[in-house]
Tab-separated table of C-alpha atoms and ligand atoms in Angstrom:
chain	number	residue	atom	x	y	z
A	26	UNK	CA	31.593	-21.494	10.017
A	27	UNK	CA	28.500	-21.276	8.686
A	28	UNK	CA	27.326	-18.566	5.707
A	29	UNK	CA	24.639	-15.674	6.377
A	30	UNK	CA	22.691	-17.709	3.555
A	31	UNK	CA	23.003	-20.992	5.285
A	32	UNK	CA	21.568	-19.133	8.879
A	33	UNK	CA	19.028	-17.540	6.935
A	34	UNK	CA	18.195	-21.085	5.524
A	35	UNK	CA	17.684	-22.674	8.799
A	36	UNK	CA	16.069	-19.965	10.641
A	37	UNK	CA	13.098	-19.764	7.776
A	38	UNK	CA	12.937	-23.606	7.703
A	39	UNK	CA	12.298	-23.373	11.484
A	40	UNK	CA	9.338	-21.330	10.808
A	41	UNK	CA	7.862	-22.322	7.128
A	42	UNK	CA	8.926	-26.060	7.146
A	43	UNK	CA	9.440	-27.253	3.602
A	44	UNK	CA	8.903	-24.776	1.211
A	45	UNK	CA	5.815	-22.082	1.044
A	46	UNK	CA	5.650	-19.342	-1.379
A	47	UNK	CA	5.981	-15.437	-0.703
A	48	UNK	CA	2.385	-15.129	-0.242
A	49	UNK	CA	-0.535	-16.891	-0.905
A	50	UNK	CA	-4.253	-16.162	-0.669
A	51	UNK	CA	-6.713	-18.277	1.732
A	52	UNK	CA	-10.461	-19.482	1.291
A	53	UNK	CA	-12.021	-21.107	3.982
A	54	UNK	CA	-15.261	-19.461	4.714
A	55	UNK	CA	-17.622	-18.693	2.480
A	56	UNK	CA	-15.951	-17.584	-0.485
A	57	UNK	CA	-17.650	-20.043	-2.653
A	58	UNK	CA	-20.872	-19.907	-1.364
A	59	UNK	CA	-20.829	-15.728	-1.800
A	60	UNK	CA	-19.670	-16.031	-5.120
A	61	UNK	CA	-22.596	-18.464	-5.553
A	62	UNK	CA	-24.912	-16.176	-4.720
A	63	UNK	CA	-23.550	-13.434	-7.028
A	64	UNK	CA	-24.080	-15.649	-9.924
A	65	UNK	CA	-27.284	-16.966	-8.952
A	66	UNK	CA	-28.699	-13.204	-8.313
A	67	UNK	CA	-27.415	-12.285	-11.943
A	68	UNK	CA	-25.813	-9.047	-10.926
A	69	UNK	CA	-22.098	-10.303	-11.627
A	70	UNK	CA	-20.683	-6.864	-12.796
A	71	UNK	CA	-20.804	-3.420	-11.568
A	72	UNK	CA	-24.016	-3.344	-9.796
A	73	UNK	CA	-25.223	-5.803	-6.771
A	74	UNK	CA	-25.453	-6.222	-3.049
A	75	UNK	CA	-22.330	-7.580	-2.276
A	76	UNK	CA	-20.525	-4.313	-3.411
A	77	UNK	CA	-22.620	-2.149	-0.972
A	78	UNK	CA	-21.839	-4.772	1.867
A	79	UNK	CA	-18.268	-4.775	0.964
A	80	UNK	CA	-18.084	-0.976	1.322
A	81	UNK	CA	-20.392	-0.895	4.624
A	82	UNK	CA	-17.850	-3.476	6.121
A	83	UNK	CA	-15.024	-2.015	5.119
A	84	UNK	CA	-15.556	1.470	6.358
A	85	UNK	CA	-16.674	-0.166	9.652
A	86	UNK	CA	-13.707	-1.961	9.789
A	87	UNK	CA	-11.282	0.888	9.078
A	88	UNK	CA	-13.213	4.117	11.192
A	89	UNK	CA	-13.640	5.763	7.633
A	90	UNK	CA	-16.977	7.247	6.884
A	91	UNK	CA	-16.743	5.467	3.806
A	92	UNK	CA	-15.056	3.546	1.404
A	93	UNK	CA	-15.748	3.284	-2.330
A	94	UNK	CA	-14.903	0.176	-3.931
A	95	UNK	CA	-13.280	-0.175	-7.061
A	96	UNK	CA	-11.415	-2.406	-9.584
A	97	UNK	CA	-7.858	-2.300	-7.967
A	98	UNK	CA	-5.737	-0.362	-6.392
A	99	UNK	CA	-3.629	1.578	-8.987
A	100	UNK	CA	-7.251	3.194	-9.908
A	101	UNK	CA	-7.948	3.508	-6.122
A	102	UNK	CA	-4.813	5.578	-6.195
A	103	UNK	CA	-5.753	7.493	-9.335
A	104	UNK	CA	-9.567	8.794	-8.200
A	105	UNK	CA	-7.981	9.373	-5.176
A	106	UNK	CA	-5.205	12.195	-6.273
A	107	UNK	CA	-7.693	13.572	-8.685
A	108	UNK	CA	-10.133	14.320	-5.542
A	109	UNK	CA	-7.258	15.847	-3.846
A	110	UNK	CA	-7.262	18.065	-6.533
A	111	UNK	CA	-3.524	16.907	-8.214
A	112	UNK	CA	-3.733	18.162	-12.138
A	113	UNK	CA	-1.687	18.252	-15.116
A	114	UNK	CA	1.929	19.923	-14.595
A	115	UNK	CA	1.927	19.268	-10.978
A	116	UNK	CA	4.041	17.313	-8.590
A	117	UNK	CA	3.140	15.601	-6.013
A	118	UNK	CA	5.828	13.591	-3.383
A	119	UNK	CA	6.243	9.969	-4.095
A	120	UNK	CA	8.993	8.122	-1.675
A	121	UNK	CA	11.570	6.207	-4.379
A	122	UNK	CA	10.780	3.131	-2.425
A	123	UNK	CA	7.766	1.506	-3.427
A	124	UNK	CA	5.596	-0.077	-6.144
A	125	UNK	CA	5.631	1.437	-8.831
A	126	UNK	CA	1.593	1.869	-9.237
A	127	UNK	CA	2.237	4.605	-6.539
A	128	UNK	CA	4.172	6.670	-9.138
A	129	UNK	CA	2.043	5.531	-12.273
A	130	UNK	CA	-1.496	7.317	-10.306
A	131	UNK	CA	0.474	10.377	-10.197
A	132	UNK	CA	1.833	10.032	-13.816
A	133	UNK	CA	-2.328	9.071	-15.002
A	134	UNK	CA	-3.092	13.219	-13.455
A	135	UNK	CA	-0.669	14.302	-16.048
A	136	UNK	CA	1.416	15.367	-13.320
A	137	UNK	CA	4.965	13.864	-12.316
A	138	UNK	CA	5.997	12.302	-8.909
A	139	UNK	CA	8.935	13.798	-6.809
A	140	UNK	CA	10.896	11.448	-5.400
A	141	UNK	CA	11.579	11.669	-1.344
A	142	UNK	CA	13.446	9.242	0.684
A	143	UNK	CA	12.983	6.938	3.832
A	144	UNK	CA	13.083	6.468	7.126
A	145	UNK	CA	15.368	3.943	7.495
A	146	UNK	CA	13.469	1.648	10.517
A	147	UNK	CA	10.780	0.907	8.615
A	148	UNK	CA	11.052	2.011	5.213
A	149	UNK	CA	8.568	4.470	5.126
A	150	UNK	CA	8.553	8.202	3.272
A	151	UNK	CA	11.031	9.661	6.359
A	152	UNK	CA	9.197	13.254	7.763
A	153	UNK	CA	12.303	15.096	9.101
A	154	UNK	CA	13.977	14.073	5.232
A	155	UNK	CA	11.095	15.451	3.499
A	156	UNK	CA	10.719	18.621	5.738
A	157	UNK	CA	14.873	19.877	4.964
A	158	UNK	CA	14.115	18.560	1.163
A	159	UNK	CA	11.044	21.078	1.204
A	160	UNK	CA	12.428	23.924	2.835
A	161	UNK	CA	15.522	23.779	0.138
A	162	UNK	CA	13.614	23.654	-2.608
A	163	UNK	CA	10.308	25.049	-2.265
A	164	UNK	CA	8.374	28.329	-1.780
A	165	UNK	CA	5.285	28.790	0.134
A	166	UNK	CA	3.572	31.404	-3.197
A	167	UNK	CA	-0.178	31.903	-2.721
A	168	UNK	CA	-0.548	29.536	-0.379
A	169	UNK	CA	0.440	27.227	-2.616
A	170	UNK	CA	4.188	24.757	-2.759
A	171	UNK	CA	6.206	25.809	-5.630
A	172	UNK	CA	9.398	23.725	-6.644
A	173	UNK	CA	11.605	26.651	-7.211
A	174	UNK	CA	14.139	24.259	-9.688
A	175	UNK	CA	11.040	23.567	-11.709
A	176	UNK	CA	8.060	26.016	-11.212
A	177	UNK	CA	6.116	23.552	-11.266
A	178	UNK	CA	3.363	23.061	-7.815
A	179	UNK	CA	3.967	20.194	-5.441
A	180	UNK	CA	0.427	19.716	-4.504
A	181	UNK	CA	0.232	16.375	-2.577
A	182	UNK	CA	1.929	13.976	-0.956
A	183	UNK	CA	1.458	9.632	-0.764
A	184	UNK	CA	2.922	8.039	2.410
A	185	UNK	CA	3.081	4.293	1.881
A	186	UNK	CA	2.594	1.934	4.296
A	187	UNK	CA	5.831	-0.322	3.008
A	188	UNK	CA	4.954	-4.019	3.883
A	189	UNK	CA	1.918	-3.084	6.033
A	190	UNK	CA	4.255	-0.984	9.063
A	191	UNK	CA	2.344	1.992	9.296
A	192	UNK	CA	4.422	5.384	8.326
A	193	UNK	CA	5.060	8.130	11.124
A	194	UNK	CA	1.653	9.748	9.567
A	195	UNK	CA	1.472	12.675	13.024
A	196	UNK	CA	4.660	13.803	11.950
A	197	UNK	CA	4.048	13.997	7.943
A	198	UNK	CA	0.331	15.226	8.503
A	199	UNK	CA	2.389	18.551	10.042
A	200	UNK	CA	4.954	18.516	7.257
A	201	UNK	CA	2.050	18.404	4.738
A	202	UNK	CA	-0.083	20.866	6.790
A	203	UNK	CA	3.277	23.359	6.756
A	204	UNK	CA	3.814	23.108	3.286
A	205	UNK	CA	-0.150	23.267	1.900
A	206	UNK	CA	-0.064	19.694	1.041
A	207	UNK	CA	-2.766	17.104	0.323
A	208	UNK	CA	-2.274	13.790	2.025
A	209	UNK	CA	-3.329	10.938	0.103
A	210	UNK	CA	-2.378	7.240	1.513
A	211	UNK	CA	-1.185	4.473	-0.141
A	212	UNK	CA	-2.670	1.861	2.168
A	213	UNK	CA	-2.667	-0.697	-0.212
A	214	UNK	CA	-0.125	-3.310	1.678
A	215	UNK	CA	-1.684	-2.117	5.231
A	216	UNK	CA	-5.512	-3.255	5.742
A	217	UNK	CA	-5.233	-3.878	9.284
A	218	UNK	CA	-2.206	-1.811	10.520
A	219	UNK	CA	-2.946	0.883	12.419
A	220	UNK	CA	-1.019	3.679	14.532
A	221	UNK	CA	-2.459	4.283	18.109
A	222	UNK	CA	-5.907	2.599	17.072
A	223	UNK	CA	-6.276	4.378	14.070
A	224	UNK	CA	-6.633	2.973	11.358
A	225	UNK	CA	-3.674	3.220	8.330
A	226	UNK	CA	-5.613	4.981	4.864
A	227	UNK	CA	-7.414	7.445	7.387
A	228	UNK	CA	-5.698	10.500	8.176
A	229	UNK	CA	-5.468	12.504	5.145
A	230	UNK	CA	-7.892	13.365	2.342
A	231	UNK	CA	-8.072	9.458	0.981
A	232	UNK	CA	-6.442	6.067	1.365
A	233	UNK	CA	-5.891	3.935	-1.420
A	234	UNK	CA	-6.449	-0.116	-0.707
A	235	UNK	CA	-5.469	-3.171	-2.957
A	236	UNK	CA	-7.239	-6.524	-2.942
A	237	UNK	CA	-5.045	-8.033	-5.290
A	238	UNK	CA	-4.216	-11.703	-5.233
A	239	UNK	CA	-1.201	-11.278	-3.040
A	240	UNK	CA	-2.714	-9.101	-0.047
A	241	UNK	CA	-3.516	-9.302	2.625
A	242	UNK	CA	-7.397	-10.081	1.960
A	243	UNK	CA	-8.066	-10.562	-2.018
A	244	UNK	CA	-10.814	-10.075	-4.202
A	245	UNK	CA	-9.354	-11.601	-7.232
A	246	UNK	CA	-8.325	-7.864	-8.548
A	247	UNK	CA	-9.849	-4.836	-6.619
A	248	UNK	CA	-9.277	-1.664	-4.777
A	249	UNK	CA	-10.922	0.521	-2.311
A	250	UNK	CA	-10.559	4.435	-1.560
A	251	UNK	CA	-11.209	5.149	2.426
A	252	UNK	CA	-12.882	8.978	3.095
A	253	UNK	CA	-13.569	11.001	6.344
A	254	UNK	CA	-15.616	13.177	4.318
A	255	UNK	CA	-19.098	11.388	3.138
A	256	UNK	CA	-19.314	14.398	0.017
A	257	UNK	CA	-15.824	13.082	-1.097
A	258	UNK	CA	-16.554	9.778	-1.385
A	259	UNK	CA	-20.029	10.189	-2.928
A	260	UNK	CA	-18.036	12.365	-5.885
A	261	UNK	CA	-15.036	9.636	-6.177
A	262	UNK	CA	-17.801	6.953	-6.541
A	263	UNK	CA	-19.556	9.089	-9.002
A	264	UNK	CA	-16.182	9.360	-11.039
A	265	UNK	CA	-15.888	5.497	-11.000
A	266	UNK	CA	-19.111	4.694	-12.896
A	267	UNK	CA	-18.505	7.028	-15.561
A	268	UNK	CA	-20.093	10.146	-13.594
A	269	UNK	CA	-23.708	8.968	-15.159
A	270	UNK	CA	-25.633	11.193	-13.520
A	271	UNK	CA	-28.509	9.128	-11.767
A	272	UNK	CA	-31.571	8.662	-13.974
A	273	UNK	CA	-33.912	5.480	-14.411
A	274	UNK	CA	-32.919	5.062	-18.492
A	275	UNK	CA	-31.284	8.372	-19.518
A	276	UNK	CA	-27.358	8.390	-20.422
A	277	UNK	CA	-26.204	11.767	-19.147
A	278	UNK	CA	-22.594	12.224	-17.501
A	279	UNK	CA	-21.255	15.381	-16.496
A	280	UNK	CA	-17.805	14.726	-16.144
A	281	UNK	CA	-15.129	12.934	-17.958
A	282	UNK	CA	-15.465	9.764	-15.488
A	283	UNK	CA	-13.994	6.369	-15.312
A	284	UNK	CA	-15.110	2.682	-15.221
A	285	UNK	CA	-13.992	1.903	-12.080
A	286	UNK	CA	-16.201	0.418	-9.843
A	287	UNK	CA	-15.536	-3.201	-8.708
A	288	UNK	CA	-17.631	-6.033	-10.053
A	289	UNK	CA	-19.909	-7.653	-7.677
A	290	UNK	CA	-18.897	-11.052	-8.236
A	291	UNK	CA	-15.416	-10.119	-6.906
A	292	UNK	CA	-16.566	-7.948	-3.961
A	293	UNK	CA	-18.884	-11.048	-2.786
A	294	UNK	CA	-15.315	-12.613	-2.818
A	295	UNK	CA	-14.571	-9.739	-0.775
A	296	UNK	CA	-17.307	-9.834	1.800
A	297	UNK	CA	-15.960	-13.278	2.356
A	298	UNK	CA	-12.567	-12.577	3.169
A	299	UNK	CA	-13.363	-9.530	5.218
A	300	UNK	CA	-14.875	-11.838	7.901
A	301	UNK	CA	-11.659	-13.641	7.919
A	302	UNK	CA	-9.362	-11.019	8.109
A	303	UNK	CA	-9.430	-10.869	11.913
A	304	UNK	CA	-8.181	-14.062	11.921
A	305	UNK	CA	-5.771	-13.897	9.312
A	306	UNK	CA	-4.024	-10.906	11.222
A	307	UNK	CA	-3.906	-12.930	14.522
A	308	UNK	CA	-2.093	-15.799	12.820
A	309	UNK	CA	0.173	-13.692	11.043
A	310	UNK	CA	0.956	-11.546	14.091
A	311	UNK	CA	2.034	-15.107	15.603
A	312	UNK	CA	3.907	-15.708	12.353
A	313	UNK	CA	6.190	-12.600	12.654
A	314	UNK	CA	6.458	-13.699	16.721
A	315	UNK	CA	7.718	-17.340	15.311
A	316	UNK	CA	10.188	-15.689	12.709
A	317	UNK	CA	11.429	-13.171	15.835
A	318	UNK	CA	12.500	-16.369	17.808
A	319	UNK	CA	13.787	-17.921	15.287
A	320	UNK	CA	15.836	-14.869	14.169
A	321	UNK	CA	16.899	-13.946	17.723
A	322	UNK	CA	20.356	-15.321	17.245
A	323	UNK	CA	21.037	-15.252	13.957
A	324	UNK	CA	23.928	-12.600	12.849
A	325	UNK	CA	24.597	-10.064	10.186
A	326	UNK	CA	20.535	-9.409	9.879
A	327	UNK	CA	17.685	-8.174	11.466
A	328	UNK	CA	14.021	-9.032	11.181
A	329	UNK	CA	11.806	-5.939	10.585
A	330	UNK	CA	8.829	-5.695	13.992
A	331	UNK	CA	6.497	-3.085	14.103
A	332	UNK	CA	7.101	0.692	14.932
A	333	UNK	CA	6.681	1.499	18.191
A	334	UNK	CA	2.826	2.704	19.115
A	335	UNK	CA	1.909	0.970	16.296
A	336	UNK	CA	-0.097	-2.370	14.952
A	337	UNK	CA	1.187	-4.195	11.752
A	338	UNK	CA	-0.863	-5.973	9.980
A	339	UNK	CA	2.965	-8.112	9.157
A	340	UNK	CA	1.845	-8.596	5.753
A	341	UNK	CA	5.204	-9.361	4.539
A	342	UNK	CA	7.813	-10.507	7.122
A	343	UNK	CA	10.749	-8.760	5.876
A	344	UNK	CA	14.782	-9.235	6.819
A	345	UNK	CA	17.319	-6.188	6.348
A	346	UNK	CA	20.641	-7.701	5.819
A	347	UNK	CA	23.487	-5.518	8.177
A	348	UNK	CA	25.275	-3.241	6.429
A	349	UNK	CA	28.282	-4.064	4.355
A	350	UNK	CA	26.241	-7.986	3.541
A	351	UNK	CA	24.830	-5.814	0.700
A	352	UNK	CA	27.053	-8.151	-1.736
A	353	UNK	CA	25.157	-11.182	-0.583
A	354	UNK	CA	21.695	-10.093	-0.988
A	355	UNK	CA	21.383	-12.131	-4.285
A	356	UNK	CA	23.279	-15.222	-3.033
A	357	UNK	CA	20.907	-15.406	-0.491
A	358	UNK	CA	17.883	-14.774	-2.559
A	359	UNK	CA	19.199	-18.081	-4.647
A	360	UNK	CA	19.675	-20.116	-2.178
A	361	UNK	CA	16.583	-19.598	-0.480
A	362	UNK	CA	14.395	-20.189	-4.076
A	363	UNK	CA	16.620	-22.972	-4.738
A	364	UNK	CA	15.845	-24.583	-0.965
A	365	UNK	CA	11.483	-23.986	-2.356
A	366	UNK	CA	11.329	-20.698	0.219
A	367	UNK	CA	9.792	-18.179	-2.430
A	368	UNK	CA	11.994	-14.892	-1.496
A	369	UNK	CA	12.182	-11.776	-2.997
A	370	UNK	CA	14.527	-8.148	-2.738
A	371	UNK	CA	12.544	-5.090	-2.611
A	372	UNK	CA	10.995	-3.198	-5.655
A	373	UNK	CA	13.914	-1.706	-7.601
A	374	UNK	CA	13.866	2.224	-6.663
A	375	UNK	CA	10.958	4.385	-8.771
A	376	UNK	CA	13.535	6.882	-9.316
A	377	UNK	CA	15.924	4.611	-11.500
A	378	UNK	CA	12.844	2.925	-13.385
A	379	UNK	CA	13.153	4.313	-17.037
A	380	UNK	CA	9.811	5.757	-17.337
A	381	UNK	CA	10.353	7.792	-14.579
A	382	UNK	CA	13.939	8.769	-15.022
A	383	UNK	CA	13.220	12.150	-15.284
A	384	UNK	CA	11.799	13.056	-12.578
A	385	UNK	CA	12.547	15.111	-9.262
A	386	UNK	CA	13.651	13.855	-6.482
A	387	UNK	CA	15.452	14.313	-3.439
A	388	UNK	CA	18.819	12.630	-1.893
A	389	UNK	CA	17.656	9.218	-2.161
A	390	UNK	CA	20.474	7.921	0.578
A	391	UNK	CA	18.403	6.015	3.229
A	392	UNK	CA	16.348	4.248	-0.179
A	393	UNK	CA	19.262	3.266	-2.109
A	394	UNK	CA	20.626	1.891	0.986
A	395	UNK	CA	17.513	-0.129	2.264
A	396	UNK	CA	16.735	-1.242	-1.619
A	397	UNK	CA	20.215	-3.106	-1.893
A	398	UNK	CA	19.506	-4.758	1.724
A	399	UNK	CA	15.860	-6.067	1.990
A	400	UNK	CA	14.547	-9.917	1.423
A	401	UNK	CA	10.849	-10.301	1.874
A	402	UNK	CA	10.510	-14.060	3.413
A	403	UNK	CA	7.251	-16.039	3.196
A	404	UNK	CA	4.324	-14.848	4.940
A	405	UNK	CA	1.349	-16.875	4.171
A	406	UNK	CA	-1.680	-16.529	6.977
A	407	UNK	CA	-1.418	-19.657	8.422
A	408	UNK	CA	1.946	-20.785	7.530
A	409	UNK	CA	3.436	-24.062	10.170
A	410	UNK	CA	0.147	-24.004	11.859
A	411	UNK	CA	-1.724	-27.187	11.101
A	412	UNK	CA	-4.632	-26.447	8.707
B	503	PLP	C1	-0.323	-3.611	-4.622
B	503	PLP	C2	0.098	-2.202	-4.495
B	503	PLP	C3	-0.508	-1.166	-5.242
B	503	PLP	C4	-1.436	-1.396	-6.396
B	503	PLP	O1	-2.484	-2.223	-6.211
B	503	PLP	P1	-3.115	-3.029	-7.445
B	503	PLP	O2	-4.386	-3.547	-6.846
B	503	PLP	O3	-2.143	-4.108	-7.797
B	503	PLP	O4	-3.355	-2.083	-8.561
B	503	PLP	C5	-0.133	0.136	-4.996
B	503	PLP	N1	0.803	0.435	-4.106
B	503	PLP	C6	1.425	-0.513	-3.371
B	503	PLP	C7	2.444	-0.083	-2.368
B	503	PLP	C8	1.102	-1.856	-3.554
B	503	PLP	O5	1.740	-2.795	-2.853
């Protein structure tokens, strides 16, 4: 007999080989010589072509009418809710499972998140959960959401793309429409992923992206915010360079604005990776179909595919343990560090993170549940093909 660990074990080794960490980023094209360039132009910081490319491309890429680029996502997240209008004393709909940057945005408006729970397929804020939470607790006053417990208004709401699977957006674009809610996206895991060709960061007022180190494209640190309305994004961008209002030498600002914007230097990184990416999601689309095979057989857990209608970008390749195995989540995660396969459980939920403690939620069932049985396997681009 062998152990749920030991399957795991064999099944990954399969796959990855020897060893590979959780995720690691890839520069083969012309990431040095853009970066190059960037230096030898001078513009290294918040001004410079390669920022303006960057956006160009990246709207292009994603069907948004534009994207403003900016110095990661957590502040991608935070422009974001303030253009969807999310103020001091409000709440806005956070699901408990998640990083917690997608909580911190909220908490940088001065308002607090409401924790809401998942679906439990793909791990995703769960529509028909959030609808019954809603209709319990809320009233439609002014055409506005009003927690009844609190007073307080529950102005917005950010489905995350967990692990790049695309949330069931149709269904929460009607629960937000129902309940007067502003849809902002946390897209930050899902460049790429996209839900009956559209594209994941594009269906409500904004979608927040993250270049960090470990995504699926990196600029070293950096965000984006996608828009379907030019105006929008024209305002974010103007809140990201300290709202100076335009002027050859004058320093006049007319808002209290932020510094924001992403450096050039790291978006020529950017513009570098970007023409990867298609590439990068083909191989890691035949990465998830090598871990499927080699998962077929294996017993007491289940490797997450895409929803159904849907395109994953498979940015992490993710195993759910069955039921009742919950107790050997953290043998498993052992042996698989201790046999060089960097693994890792899910975030801990929001809701029992300290700083936000005290905060609303919902039953939390389906994300207590999913938190205790998730192992994120590696999921390098390119991992066990030959380089
Ligand atoms: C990475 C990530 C963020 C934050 O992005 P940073 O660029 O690290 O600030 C936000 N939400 C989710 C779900 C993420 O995975």
């Amino acid at each position: 007999m062998t152990s749920v660990a030991q399957r795991i074990i064999a099944a990954v080794s399969e796959v990855a080989g020897g060893g590979a960490p959780l995720h690691a980023p890839v520069f083969r094209g012309n990431e040095q010589a853009y970066v190059d360039d960037a230096i030898a132009s001078t513009f290294v910081s918040s001004v410079g072509a390669h920022v303006t490319r960057f956006e160009q491309e990246l709207a292009a890429f994603t069907g948004a009418k534009a994207a403003v680029a900016v110095v990661n996502g957590t502040a991608a997240l935070h422009v974001a809710l303030l253009m969807a209008g999310v103020r001091r004393g409000d709440e806005v709909i956070v699901p408990a499972l998640t990083f917690i940057a997608t909580a911190n945005a909220v908490s940088y408006c001065g308002a607090s998140p409401h924790f809401a729970d998942s679906e439990p397929g793909h791990g995703g804020l769960c529509p028909q959960r959030l609808r019954a939470h809603l209709e319990e607790i809320s009233d439609i006053r002014d055409g506005l959401c009003v927690n009844r417990e609190t007073g307080r208004v529950i102005r917005a709401m950010v489905p995350v793309h967990v692990f790049g699977h695309p949330a069931r957006m149709d269904e929460l674009m009607r629960v937000a429409e129902d309940f007067h809610l502003a849809v902002v996206e946390d897209a930050a895991e899902s460049l790429g992923s996209r839900m009956g060709g559209r594209h994941t960061g594009t269906s409500g007022l904004a979608g927040a992206l993250s270049f960090n180190g470990n995504k699926i494209i990196t600029t070293g640190g950096g965000g984006a915010i996608l828009f379907n309305d030019v105006q929008l994004a024209a305002r974010a961008r103007h809140l990201t360079t300290t709202a100076k209002v335009p002027h050859p030498w004058e320093y006049r600002h007319d808002a209290i604005g932020f510094n924001y914007r992403m450096p050039n230097l790291n978006a020529a990184l950017g513009c570098a990776q970007l023409e990867a990416l298609e590439d990068m999601l083909r191989s890691k689309r035949a990465l998830h179909e090598r871990y499927s095979r080699a998962f077929a057989d294996v017993e007491g857990v289940s490797l997450m595919d895409e929803p159904d209608g849907c395109e994953s970008n498979f940015w992490l390749q993710t195993l759910v343990l069955d039921e009742g195995l919950e107790d050997q989540r953290d043998g498993i995660l052992e042996a698989l560090n201790a046999a060089g396969f960097m693994s890792r459980p899910v975030w801990g939920l929001l809701s029992e993170q300290p700083p936000h403690a005290g905060a609303p939620r919902a039953d939390l069932d389906v994300a207590h549940s999913l938190a205790r049985r998730i192992i994120n396997i590696p999921s390098s681009a390119y991992l066990g093909e030959d380089a």
